[in-house]
């Protein structure tokens, strides 16, 4: 079924100037960008977005990294968008990511891992609402 998922191009990938390459992977694989913005996240925004991880040891590094430079946040729409996007990203740890995935090609470490994607339709709903109002999402045919 047609789903939406939240995607973030992280500070490392923005700094590498590979936004367009990542967008073309989405588009070539049947995902449409239906909302997008560039933003330098505040500490509060990053902490709130990743609240489910706040007890984890890596949380301070995660928040520091995500606020280290601008990100691009987008909503992707398409058939099985959540899984399709996760397949395109590859494993969280780039050392374990399959060849040809975004993380295998662009990520340096588990922290600087180029992209984020919602892990389920349910978290997609929360994550999309965290960044976008309904009026900022532009569904297309
Ligand atoms: P992301 O999909 O954005 O969700 C949480 C992020 O925490 C994850 O990608 C990684 O960049 C980062 N992270 C750092 N260490 C770990 C870890 N041990 N397990 C999961 N995520 C981690």
mmCIF file of C-alpha atoms and ligand atoms in Angstrom:
data_model
loop_
_atom_site.group_PDB
_atom_site.id
_atom_site.type_symbol
_atom_site.label_atom_id
_atom_site.label_comp_id
_atom_site.label_asym_id
_atom_site.label_seq_id
_atom_site.Cartn_x
_atom_site.Cartn_y
_atom_site.Cartn_z
ATOM 1 C CA UNK A 1 0.000 0.000 0.000
ATOM 2 C CA UNK A 2 1.021 3.618 -0.418
ATOM 3 C CA UNK A 3 2.798 4.823 2.706
ATOM 4 C CA UNK A 4 4.790 7.795 3.915
ATOM 5 C CA UNK A 5 8.076 7.755 5.769
ATOM 6 C CA UNK A 6 10.351 10.395 7.268
ATOM 7 C CA UNK A 7 13.871 10.734 5.892
ATOM 8 C CA UNK A 8 16.710 12.884 7.222
ATOM 9 C CA UNK A 9 19.913 13.555 5.308
ATOM 10 C CA UNK A 10 22.328 14.004 8.216
ATOM 11 C CA UNK A 11 25.048 16.676 8.640
ATOM 12 C CA UNK A 12 27.837 14.421 7.295
ATOM 13 C CA UNK A 13 26.042 13.791 3.994
ATOM 14 C CA UNK A 14 25.020 17.460 3.610
ATOM 15 C CA UNK A 15 28.693 18.425 4.198
ATOM 16 C CA UNK A 16 29.775 15.912 1.524
ATOM 17 C CA UNK A 17 27.453 17.588 -0.997
ATOM 18 C CA UNK A 18 25.615 14.376 -1.865
ATOM 19 C CA UNK A 19 22.043 15.594 -1.311
ATOM 20 C CA UNK A 20 21.210 15.227 -4.999
ATOM 21 C CA UNK A 21 22.700 11.765 -5.248
ATOM 22 C CA UNK A 22 20.596 10.614 -2.301
ATOM 23 C CA UNK A 23 17.453 12.274 -3.709
ATOM 24 C CA UNK A 24 17.984 10.522 -7.024
ATOM 25 C CA UNK A 25 18.178 7.145 -5.323
ATOM 26 C CA UNK A 26 14.766 7.854 -3.772
ATOM 27 C CA UNK A 27 13.259 8.980 -7.076
ATOM 28 C CA UNK A 28 14.745 6.125 -9.130
ATOM 29 C CA UNK A 29 13.218 3.671 -6.671
ATOM 30 C CA UNK A 30 9.660 4.956 -6.820
ATOM 31 C CA UNK A 31 9.679 7.239 -3.779
ATOM 32 C CA UNK A 32 8.263 10.736 -4.276
ATOM 33 C CA UNK A 33 9.425 13.681 -2.150
ATOM 34 C CA UNK A 34 6.178 15.252 -0.901
ATOM 35 C CA UNK A 35 7.684 17.661 1.666
ATOM 36 C CA UNK A 36 11.228 18.896 2.340
ATOM 37 C CA UNK A 37 13.207 21.465 4.314
ATOM 38 C CA UNK A 38 16.772 22.264 5.309
ATOM 39 C CA UNK A 39 17.244 23.055 8.967
ATOM 40 C CA UNK A 40 20.014 23.352 11.551
ATOM 41 C CA UNK A 41 18.437 21.468 14.454
ATOM 42 C CA UNK A 42 18.565 22.934 17.946
ATOM 43 C CA UNK A 43 19.574 20.761 20.902
ATOM 44 C CA UNK A 44 15.903 20.608 21.974
ATOM 45 C CA UNK A 45 14.709 19.572 18.508
ATOM 46 C CA UNK A 46 17.292 16.780 18.264
ATOM 47 C CA UNK A 47 16.622 15.534 21.805
ATOM 48 C CA UNK A 48 12.866 15.509 21.208
ATOM 49 C CA UNK A 49 13.151 13.734 17.886
ATOM 50 C CA UNK A 50 15.335 10.977 19.361
ATOM 51 C CA UNK A 51 13.551 10.858 22.761
ATOM 52 C CA UNK A 52 13.119 7.065 22.548
ATOM 53 C CA UNK A 53 16.929 6.737 22.776
ATOM 54 C CA UNK A 54 17.468 9.098 25.718
ATOM 55 C CA UNK A 55 18.600 6.361 28.120
ATOM 56 C CA UNK A 56 21.128 4.934 25.653
ATOM 57 C CA UNK A 57 24.845 5.590 26.102
ATOM 58 C CA UNK A 58 25.138 6.956 22.582
ATOM 59 C CA UNK A 59 22.412 9.616 23.090
ATOM 60 C CA UNK A 60 24.711 12.594 23.898
ATOM 61 C CA UNK A 61 26.929 11.852 20.873
ATOM 62 C CA UNK A 62 23.854 11.378 18.686
ATOM 63 C CA UNK A 63 22.409 14.764 19.706
ATOM 64 C CA UNK A 64 25.807 16.484 19.340
ATOM 65 C CA UNK A 65 26.233 15.038 15.865
ATOM 66 C CA UNK A 66 22.714 15.862 14.692
ATOM 67 C CA UNK A 67 23.154 19.503 15.755
ATOM 68 C CA UNK A 68 26.663 19.846 14.261
ATOM 69 C CA UNK A 69 25.412 21.195 10.928
ATOM 70 C CA UNK A 70 22.332 21.501 8.740
ATOM 71 C CA UNK A 71 20.179 18.517 7.806
ATOM 72 C CA UNK A 72 17.541 18.065 5.135
ATOM 73 C CA UNK A 73 14.294 16.547 6.345
ATOM 74 C CA UNK A 74 11.807 15.077 3.864
ATOM 75 C CA UNK A 75 8.644 13.042 3.650
ATOM 76 C CA UNK A 76 8.805 10.241 1.089
ATOM 77 C CA UNK A 77 5.659 8.673 -0.328
ATOM 78 C CA UNK A 78 5.271 5.442 -2.293
ATOM 79 C CA UNK A 79 4.410 1.741 -2.216
ATOM 80 C CA UNK A 80 5.854 0.217 0.987
ATOM 81 C CA UNK A 81 7.794 3.432 1.532
ATOM 82 C CA UNK A 82 9.027 2.555 5.042
ATOM 83 C CA UNK A 83 10.716 -0.699 4.002
ATOM 84 C CA UNK A 84 11.810 0.527 0.594
ATOM 85 C CA UNK A 85 13.561 3.483 2.228
ATOM 86 C CA UNK A 86 15.211 1.259 4.851
ATOM 87 C CA UNK A 87 16.457 -1.066 2.116
ATOM 88 C CA UNK A 88 17.940 1.889 0.220
ATOM 89 C CA UNK A 89 19.686 3.157 3.399
ATOM 90 C CA UNK A 90 21.267 -0.162 4.437
ATOM 91 C CA UNK A 91 22.216 -1.208 7.973
ATOM 92 C CA UNK A 92 22.561 1.454 10.716
ATOM 93 C CA UNK A 93 26.243 0.586 11.084
ATOM 94 C CA UNK A 94 27.813 1.316 7.685
ATOM 95 C CA UNK A 95 30.322 -1.504 8.248
ATOM 96 C CA UNK A 96 27.353 -3.888 8.043
ATOM 97 C CA UNK A 97 25.532 -2.134 5.200
ATOM 98 C CA UNK A 98 25.074 -4.006 1.909
ATOM 99 C CA UNK A 99 27.025 -2.829 -1.126
ATOM 100 C CA UNK A 100 25.230 -0.153 -3.106
ATOM 101 C CA UNK A 101 23.206 1.170 -0.172
ATOM 102 C CA UNK A 102 23.357 4.838 0.858
ATOM 103 C CA UNK A 103 25.213 4.067 4.075
ATOM 104 C CA UNK A 104 27.731 1.745 2.401
ATOM 105 C CA UNK A 105 28.460 4.443 -0.172
ATOM 106 C CA UNK A 106 28.492 7.597 1.989
ATOM 107 C CA UNK A 107 28.611 6.842 5.740
ATOM 108 C CA UNK A 108 31.766 6.821 7.865
ATOM 109 C CA UNK A 109 30.585 5.483 11.225
ATOM 110 C CA UNK A 110 27.503 4.454 13.183
ATOM 111 C CA UNK A 111 27.110 8.079 14.330
ATOM 112 C CA UNK A 112 27.945 9.781 11.043
ATOM 113 C CA UNK A 113 25.759 7.373 9.091
ATOM 114 C CA UNK A 114 24.453 9.771 6.408
ATOM 115 C CA UNK A 115 20.706 9.203 6.740
ATOM 116 C CA UNK A 116 17.846 8.444 9.100
ATOM 117 C CA UNK A 117 14.615 6.697 8.188
ATOM 118 C CA UNK A 118 11.501 5.801 10.166
ATOM 119 C CA UNK A 119 11.554 2.171 11.323
ATOM 120 C CA UNK A 120 7.782 1.525 11.083
ATOM 121 C CA UNK A 121 4.593 3.100 9.760
ATOM 122 C CA UNK A 122 3.762 4.063 13.344
ATOM 123 C CA UNK A 123 7.031 5.870 13.996
ATOM 124 C CA UNK A 124 6.751 7.466 10.548
ATOM 125 C CA UNK A 125 3.492 9.068 11.621
ATOM 126 C CA UNK A 126 5.077 10.548 14.764
ATOM 127 C CA UNK A 127 8.276 11.613 13.019
ATOM 128 C CA UNK A 128 6.458 13.285 10.098
ATOM 129 C CA UNK A 129 4.236 15.223 12.521
ATOM 130 C CA UNK A 130 7.353 16.247 14.485
ATOM 131 C CA UNK A 131 8.674 18.196 11.484
ATOM 132 C CA UNK A 132 5.724 19.016 9.217
ATOM 133 C CA UNK A 133 2.188 20.419 9.398
ATOM 134 C CA UNK A 134 -0.402 18.878 7.099
ATOM 135 C CA UNK A 135 -0.291 22.013 4.938
ATOM 136 C CA UNK A 136 3.442 21.509 4.284
ATOM 137 C CA UNK A 137 2.894 18.049 2.764
ATOM 138 C CA UNK A 138 2.050 18.027 -0.931
ATOM 139 C CA UNK A 139 0.843 14.594 -2.079
ATOM 140 C CA UNK A 140 1.225 13.948 -5.826
ATOM 141 C CA UNK A 141 -0.154 11.398 -8.270
HETATM 142 P P1 LIG B 1 19.227 6.663 13.320
HETATM 143 O O1 LIG B 1 18.496 5.795 12.353
HETATM 144 O O2 LIG B 1 19.232 8.122 13.030
HETATM 145 O O3 LIG B 1 18.646 6.415 14.788
HETATM 146 C C1 LIG B 1 19.422 6.623 15.944
HETATM 147 C C2 LIG B 1 20.874 6.847 15.640
HETATM 148 O O4 LIG B 1 21.757 6.656 16.722
HETATM 149 C C3 LIG B 1 21.322 5.846 14.588
HETATM 150 O O5 LIG B 1 20.762 6.174 13.348
HETATM 151 C C4 LIG B 1 22.849 5.977 14.707
HETATM 152 O O6 LIG B 1 23.363 7.029 13.901
HETATM 153 C C5 LIG B 1 23.055 6.372 16.180
HETATM 154 N N1 LIG B 1 23.703 5.312 16.960
HETATM 155 C C6 LIG B 1 24.898 5.396 17.557
HETATM 156 N N2 LIG B 1 25.199 4.263 18.202
HETATM 157 C C7 LIG B 1 24.162 3.417 18.012
HETATM 158 C C8 LIG B 1 23.870 2.079 18.427
HETATM 159 N N3 LIG B 1 24.723 1.371 19.170
HETATM 160 N N4 LIG B 1 22.700 1.522 18.021
HETATM 161 C C9 LIG B 1 21.823 2.232 17.279
HETATM 162 N N5 LIG B 1 22.033 3.492 16.859
HETATM 163 C C10 LIG B 1 23.199 4.082 17.217
#
